[in-house]
mmCIF file of C-alpha atoms in Angstrom:
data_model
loop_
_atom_site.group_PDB
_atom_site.id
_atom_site.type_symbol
_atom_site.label_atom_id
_atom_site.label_comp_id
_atom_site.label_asym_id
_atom_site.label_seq_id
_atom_site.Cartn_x
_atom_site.Cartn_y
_atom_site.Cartn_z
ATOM 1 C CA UNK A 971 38.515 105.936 101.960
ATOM 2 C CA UNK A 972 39.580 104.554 105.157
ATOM 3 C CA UNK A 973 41.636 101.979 103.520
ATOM 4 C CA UNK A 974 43.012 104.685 101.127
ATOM 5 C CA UNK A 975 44.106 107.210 104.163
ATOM 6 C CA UNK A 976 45.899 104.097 105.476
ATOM 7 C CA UNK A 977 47.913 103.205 102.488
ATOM 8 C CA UNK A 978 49.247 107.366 102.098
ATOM 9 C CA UNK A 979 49.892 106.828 105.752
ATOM 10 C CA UNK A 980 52.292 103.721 105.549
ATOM 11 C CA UNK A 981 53.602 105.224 102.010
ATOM 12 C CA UNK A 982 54.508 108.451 103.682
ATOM 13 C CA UNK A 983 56.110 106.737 106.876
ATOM 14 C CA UNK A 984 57.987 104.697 104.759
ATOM 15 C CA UNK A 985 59.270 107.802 102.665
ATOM 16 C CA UNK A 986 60.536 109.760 105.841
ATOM 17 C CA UNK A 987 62.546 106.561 107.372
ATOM 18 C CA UNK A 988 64.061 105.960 104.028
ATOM 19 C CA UNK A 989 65.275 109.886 103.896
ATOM 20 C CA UNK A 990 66.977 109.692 107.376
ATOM 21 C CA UNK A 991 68.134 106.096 106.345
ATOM 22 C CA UNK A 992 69.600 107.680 103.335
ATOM 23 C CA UNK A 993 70.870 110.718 104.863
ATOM 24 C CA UNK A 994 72.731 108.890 107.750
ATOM 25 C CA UNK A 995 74.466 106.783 104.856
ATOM 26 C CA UNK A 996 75.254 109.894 102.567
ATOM 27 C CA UNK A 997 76.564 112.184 106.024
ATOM 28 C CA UNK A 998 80.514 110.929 106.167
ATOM 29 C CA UNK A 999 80.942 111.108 102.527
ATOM 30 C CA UNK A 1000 79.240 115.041 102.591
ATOM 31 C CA UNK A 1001 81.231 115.596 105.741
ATOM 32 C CA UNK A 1002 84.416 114.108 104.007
ATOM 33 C CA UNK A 1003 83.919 116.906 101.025
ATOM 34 C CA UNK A 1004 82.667 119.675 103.126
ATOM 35 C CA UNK A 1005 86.116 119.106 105.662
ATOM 36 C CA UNK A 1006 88.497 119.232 102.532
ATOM 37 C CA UNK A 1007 87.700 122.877 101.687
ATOM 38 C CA UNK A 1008 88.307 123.689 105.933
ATOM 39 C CA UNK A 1009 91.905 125.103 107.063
ATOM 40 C CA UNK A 1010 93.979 123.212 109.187
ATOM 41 C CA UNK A 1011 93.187 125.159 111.896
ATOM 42 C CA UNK A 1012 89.415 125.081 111.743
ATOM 43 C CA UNK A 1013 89.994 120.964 111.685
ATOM 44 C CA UNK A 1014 92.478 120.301 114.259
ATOM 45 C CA UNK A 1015 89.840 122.556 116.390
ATOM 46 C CA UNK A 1016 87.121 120.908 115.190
ATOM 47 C CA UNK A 1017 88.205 117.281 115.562
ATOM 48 C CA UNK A 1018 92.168 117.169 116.429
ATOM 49 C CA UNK A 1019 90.779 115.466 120.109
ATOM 50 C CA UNK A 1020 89.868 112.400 118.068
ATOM 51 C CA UNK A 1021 93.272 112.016 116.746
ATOM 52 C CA UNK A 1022 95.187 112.952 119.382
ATOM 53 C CA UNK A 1023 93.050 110.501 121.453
ATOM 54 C CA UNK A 1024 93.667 107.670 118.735
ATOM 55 C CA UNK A 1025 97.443 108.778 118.056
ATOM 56 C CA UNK A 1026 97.930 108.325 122.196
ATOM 57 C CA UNK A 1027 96.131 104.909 122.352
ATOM 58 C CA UNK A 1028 93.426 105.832 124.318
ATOM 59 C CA UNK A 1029 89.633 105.783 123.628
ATOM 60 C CA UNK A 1030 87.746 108.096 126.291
ATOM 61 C CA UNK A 1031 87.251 111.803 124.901
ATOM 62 C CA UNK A 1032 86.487 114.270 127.235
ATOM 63 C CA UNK A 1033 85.931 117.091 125.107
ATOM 64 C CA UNK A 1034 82.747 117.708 122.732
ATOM 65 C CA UNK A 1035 83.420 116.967 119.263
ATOM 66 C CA UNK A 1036 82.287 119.559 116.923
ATOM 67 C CA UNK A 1037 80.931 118.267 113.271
ATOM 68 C CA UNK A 1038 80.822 121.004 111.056
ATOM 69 C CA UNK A 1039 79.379 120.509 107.208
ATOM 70 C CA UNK A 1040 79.813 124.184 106.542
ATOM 71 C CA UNK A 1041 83.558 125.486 106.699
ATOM 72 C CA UNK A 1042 84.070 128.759 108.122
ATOM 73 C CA UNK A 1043 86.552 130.196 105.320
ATOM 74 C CA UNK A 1044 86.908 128.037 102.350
ATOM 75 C CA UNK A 1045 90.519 127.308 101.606
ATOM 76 C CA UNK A 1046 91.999 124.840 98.415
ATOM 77 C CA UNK A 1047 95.303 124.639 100.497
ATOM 78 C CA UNK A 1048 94.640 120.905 101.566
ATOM 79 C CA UNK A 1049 94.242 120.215 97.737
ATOM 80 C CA UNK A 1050 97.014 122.275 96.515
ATOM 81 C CA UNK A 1051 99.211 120.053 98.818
ATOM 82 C CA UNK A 1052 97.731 116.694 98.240
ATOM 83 C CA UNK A 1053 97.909 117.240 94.086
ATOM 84 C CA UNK A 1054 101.403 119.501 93.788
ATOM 85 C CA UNK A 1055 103.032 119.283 97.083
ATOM 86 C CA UNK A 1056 102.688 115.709 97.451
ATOM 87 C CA UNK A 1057 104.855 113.493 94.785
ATOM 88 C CA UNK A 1058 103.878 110.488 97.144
ATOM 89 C CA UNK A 1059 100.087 111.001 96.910
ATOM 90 C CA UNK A 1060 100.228 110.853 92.775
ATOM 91 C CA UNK A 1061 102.500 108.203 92.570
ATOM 92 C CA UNK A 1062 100.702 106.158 95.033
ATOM 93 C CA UNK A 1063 97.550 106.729 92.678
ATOM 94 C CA UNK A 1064 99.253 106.299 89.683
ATOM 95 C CA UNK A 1065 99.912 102.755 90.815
ATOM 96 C CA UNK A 1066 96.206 101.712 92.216
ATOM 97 C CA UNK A 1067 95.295 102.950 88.104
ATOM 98 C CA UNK A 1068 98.263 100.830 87.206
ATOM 99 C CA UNK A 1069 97.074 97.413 88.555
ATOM 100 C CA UNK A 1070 92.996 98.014 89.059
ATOM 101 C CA UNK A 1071 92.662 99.039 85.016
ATOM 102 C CA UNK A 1072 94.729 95.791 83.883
ATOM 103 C CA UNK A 1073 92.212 93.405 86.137
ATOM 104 C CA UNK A 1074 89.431 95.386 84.906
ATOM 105 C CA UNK A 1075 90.287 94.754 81.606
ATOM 106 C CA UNK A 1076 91.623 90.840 82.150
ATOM 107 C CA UNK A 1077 88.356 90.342 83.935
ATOM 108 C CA UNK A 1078 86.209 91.122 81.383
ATOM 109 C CA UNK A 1079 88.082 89.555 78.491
ATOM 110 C CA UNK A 1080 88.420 86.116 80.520
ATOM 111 C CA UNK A 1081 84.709 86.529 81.774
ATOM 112 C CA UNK A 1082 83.514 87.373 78.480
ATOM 113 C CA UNK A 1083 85.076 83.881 76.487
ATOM 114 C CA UNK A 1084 84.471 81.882 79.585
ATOM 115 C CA UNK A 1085 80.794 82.378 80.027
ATOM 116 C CA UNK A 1086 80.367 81.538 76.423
ATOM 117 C CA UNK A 1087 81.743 78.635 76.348
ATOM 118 C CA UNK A 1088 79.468 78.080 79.984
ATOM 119 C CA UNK A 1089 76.617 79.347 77.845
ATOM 120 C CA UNK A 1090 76.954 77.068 74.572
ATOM 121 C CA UNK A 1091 78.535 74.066 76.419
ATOM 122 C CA UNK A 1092 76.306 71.765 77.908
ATOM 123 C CA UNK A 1093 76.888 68.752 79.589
ATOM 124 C CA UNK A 1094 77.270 67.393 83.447
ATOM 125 C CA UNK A 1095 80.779 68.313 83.161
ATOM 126 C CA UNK A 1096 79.822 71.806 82.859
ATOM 127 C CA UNK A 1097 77.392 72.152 85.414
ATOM 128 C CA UNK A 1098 80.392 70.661 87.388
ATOM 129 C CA UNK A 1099 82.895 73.125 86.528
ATOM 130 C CA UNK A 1100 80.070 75.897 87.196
ATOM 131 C CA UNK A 1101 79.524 74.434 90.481
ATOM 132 C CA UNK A 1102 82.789 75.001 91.449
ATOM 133 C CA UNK A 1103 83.306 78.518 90.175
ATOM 134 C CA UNK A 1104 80.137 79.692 92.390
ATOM 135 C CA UNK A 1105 82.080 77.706 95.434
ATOM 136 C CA UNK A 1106 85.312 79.921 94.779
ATOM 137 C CA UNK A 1107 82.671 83.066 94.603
ATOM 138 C CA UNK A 1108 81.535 82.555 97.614
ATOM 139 C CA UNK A 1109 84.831 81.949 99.454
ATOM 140 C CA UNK A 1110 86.180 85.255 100.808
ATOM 141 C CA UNK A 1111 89.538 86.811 99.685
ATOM 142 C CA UNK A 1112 90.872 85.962 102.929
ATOM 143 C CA UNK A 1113 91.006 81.995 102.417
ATOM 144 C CA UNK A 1114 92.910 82.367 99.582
ATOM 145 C CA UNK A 1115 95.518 84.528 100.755
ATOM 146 C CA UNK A 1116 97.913 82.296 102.220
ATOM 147 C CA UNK A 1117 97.554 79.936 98.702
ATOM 148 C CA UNK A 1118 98.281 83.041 96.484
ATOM 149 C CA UNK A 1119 101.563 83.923 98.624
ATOM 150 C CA UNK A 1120 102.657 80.748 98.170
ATOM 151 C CA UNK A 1121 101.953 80.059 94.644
ATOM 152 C CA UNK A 1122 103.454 83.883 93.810
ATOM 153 C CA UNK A 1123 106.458 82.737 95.672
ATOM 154 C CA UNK A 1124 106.642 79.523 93.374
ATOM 155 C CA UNK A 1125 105.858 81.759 90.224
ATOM 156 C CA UNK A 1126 108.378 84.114 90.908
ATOM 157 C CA UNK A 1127 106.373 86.917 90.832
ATOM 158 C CA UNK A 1128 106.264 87.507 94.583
ATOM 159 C CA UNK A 1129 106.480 92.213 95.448
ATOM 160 C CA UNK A 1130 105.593 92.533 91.861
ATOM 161 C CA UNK A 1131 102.201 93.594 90.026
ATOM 162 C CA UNK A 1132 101.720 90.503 88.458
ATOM 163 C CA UNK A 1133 100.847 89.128 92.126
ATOM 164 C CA UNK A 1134 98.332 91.186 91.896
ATOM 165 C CA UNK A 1135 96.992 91.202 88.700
ATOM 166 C CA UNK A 1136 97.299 87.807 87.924
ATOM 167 C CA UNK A 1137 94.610 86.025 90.762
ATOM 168 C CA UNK A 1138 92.499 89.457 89.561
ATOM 169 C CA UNK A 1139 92.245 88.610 86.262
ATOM 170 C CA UNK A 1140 90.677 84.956 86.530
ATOM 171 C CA UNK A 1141 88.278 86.139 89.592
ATOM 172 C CA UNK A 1142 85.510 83.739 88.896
ATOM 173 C CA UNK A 1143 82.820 86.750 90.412
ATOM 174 C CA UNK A 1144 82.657 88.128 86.553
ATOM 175 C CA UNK A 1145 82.496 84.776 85.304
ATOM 176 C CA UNK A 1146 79.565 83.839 87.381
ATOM 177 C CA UNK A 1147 77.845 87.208 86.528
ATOM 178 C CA UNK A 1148 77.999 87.041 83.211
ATOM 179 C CA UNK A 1149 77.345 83.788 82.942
ATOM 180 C CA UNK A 1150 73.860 84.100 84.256
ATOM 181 C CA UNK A 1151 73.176 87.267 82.085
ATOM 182 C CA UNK A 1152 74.620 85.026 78.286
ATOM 183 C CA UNK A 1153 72.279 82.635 79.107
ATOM 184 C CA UNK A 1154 69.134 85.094 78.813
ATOM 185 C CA UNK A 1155 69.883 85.289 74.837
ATOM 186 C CA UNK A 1156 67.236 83.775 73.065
ATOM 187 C CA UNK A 1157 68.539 80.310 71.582
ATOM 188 C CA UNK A 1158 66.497 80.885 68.371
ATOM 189 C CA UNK A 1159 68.646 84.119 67.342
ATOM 190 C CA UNK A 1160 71.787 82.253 67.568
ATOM 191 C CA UNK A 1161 70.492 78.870 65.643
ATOM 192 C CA UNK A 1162 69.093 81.989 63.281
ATOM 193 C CA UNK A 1163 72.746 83.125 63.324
ATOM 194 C CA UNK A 1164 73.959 79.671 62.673
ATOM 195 C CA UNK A 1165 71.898 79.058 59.454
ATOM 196 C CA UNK A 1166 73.176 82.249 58.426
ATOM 197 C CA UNK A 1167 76.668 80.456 58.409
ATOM 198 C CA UNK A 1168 78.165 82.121 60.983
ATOM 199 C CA UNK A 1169 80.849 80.696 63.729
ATOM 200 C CA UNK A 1170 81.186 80.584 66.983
ATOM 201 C CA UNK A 1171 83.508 83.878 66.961
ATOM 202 C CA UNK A 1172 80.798 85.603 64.809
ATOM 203 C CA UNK A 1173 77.996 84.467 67.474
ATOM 204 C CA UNK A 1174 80.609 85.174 70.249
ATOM 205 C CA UNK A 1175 81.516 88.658 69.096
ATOM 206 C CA UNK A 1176 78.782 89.957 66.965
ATOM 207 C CA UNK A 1177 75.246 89.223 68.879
ATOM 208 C CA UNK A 1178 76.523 87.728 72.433
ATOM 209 C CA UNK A 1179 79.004 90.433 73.229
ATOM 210 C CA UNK A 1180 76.460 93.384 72.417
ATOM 211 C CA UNK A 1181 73.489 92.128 74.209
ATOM 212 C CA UNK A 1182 75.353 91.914 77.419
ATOM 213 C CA UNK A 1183 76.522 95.098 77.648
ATOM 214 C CA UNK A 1184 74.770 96.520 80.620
ATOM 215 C CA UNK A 1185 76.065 93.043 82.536
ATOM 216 C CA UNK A 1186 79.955 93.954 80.916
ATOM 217 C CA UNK A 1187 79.225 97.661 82.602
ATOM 218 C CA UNK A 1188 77.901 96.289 86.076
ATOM 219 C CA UNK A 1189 80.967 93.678 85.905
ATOM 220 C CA UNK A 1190 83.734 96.824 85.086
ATOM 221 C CA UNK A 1191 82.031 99.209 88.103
ATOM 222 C CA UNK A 1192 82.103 96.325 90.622
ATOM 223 C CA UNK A 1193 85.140 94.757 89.943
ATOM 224 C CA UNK A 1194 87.227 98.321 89.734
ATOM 225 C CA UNK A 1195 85.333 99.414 93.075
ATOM 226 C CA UNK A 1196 86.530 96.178 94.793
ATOM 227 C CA UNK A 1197 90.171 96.291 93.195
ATOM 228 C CA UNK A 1198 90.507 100.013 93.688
ATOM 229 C CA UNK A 1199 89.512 99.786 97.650
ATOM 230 C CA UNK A 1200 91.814 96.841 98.292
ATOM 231 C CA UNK A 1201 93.920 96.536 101.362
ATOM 232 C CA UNK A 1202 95.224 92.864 102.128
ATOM 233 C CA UNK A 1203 95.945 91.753 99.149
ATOM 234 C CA UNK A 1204 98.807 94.628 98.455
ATOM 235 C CA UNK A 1205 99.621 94.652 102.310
ATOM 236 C CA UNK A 1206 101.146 90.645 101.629
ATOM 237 C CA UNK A 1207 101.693 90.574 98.127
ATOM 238 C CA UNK A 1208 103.082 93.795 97.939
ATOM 239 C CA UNK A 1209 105.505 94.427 100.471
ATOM 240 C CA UNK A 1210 107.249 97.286 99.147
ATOM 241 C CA UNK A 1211 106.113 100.607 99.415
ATOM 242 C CA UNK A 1212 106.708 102.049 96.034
ATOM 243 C CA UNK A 1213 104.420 99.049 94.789
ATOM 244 C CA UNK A 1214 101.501 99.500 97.045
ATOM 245 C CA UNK A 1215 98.810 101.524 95.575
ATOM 246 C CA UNK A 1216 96.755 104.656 96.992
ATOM 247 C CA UNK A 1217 94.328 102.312 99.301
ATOM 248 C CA UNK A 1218 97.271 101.691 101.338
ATOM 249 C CA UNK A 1219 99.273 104.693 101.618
ATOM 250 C CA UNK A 1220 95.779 106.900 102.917
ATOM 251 C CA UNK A 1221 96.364 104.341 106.219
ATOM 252 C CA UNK A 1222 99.737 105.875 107.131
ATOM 253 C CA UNK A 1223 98.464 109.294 106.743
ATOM 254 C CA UNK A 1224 98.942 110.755 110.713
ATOM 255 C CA UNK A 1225 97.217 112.649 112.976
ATOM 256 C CA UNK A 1226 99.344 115.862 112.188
ATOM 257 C CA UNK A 1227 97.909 115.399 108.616
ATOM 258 C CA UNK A 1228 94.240 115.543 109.438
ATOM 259 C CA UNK A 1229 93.497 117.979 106.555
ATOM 260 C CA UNK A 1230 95.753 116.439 103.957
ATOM 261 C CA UNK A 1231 93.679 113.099 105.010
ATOM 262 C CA UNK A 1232 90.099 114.707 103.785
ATOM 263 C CA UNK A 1233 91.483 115.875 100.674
ATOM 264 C CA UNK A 1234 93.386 112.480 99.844
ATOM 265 C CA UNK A 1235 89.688 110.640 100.721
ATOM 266 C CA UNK A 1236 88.024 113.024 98.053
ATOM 267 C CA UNK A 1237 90.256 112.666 95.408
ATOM 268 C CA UNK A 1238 90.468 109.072 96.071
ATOM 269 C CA UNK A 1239 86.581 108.588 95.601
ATOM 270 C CA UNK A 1240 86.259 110.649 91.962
ATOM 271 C CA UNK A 1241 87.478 107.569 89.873
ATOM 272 C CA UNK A 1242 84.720 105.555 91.804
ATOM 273 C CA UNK A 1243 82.390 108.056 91.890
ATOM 274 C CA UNK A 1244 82.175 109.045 88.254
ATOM 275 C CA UNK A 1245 82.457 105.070 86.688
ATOM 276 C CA UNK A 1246 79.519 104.626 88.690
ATOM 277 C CA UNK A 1247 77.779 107.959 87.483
ATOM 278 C CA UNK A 1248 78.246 106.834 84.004
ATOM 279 C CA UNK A 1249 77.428 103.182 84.236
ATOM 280 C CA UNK A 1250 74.635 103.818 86.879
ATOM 281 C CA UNK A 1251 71.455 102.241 84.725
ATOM 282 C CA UNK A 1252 73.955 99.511 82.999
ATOM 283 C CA UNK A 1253 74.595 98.162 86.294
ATOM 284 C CA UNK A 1254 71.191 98.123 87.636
ATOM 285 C CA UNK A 1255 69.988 96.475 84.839
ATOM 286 C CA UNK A 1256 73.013 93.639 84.877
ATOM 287 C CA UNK A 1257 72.448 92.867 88.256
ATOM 288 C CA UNK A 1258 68.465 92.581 87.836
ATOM 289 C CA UNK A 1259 68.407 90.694 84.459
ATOM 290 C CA UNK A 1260 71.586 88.507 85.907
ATOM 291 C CA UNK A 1261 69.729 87.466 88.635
ATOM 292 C CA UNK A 1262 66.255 86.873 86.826
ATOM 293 C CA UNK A 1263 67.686 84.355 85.045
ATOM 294 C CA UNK A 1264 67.810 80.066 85.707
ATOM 295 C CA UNK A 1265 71.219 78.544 84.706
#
């Protein structure tokens, strides 16, 4: 009993730090949502210190900052400007769909065909070429920068989307991800397959393809969240304005615009927010069954 008491004890401290741990992470993004419905007003009162304080370069505020979740007079002005008052918001997000949907896409295709030839190849050179894939994974955007300038600038392709698109598309995170998750099929339904008389596109398309399906769902969430949050990569690539997506333009949204900022941050996380809704179990499950599993 003592034992027992003990155990409900450490279950039930456990369950209250993970509730304020949870809360704490949840707060901005509820205070983000809450803010968008406030008037300009009630916001520049609430928090137009902070800005004004950032905007003039300085860091000390003397005045008490007042978080409110709960606006004092709902008001859809901030969104009525952001989504019909605004042609720069919409075409700004009209271009982060433009170039995060095609890498979605490329990723998975190129993922998909690579990682079964990873999967029904075998051989040192293999392991080799694997080898080096989870090297590149594991090197942050950041190193290869510089090398994708340079080689856009060769290509020709320099302040256009392919810049973009093209180093998205053969990202070898998918690759890697799906690589591990292919090689959980059981061998004996594709020899099965193969005394059947059917070919490697058969195998390839008609038993590989749909038992990785949750990993093809974790791969589309995670690569559009990364691509659709991006900020370097269009900042150098990119450096026209009418090319950079939504990601960069909520940056150069000032101080004056505090309201207009909360509404562009909500709109900007529904894409996000509902692909991950939708794919929520897929991607738990690609991620736990991908990393379960010995190349």
């Amino acid at each position: 009993m003592r034992h027992r008491k003990k155990r409900y004890f450490s279950r039930g401290v456990l369950t209250v730090l993970a509730a304020v741990l949870a809360l704490m992470f949840v707060m901005p993004t509820l205070l983000t949502i809450t803010n968008s419905f406030m008037t300009q007003s009630e916001i520049t009162a609430n928090y137009g210190q902070v800005f004004q304080n950032a905007a003039n370069g300085t860091s000390y505020i003397k005045d008490t900052i007042n978080l409110k979740f709960i606006p004092d007079k709902v008001s859809f002005s901030q969104y009525f400007t952001v989504l019909l008052k605004s042609p720069d918001f919409l075409y700004k997000f009209w271009n982060s769909v433009i170039l995060v949907v095609p890498i979605v896409l490329a990723q998975l295709l190129v993922a998909s065909i690579a990682a079964y030839g990873f999967t029904r190849w075998r051989g040192k050179v293999r392991d080799s070429i694997f080898f080096f894939y989870v090297i590149l994974m594991l090197m942050p955007y950041q190193v290869t920068l510089v090398p994708n300038y340079l080689v856009s600038d060769w290509l020709g392709i320099l302040d256009t989307r392919w810049a973009i698109i093209l180093p998205g598309a053969f990202a070898p995170f998918s690759v890697f991800l799906l690589t591990k998750f292919m090689r959980r099929i059981p061998a004996s339904l594709i020899e099965a397959a193969k005394l059947d008389g059917a070919g490697e596109w058969r195998i390839f398309w008609n038993i590989c393809l749909p038992q990785c399906r949750s990993a093809l769902y974790s791969i589309a969430i995670l690569v559009f969240i990364d691509y659709w949050n991006m900020v370097e990569q269009p900042l150098i690539l990119l450096p026209s304005a009418d090319m950079q997506p939504l990601s960069v333009y909520l940056s150069t949204i000032n101080a004056g615009e505090i309201g207009i900022a909360f509404a562009a941050a909500v709109v900007y996380m529904i894409p996000g927010l509902l692909l991950f809704l939708h794919g929520e179990a897929y991607l738990v499950e690609g991620i736990a069954y991908s990393g379960s599993v010995k190349g």
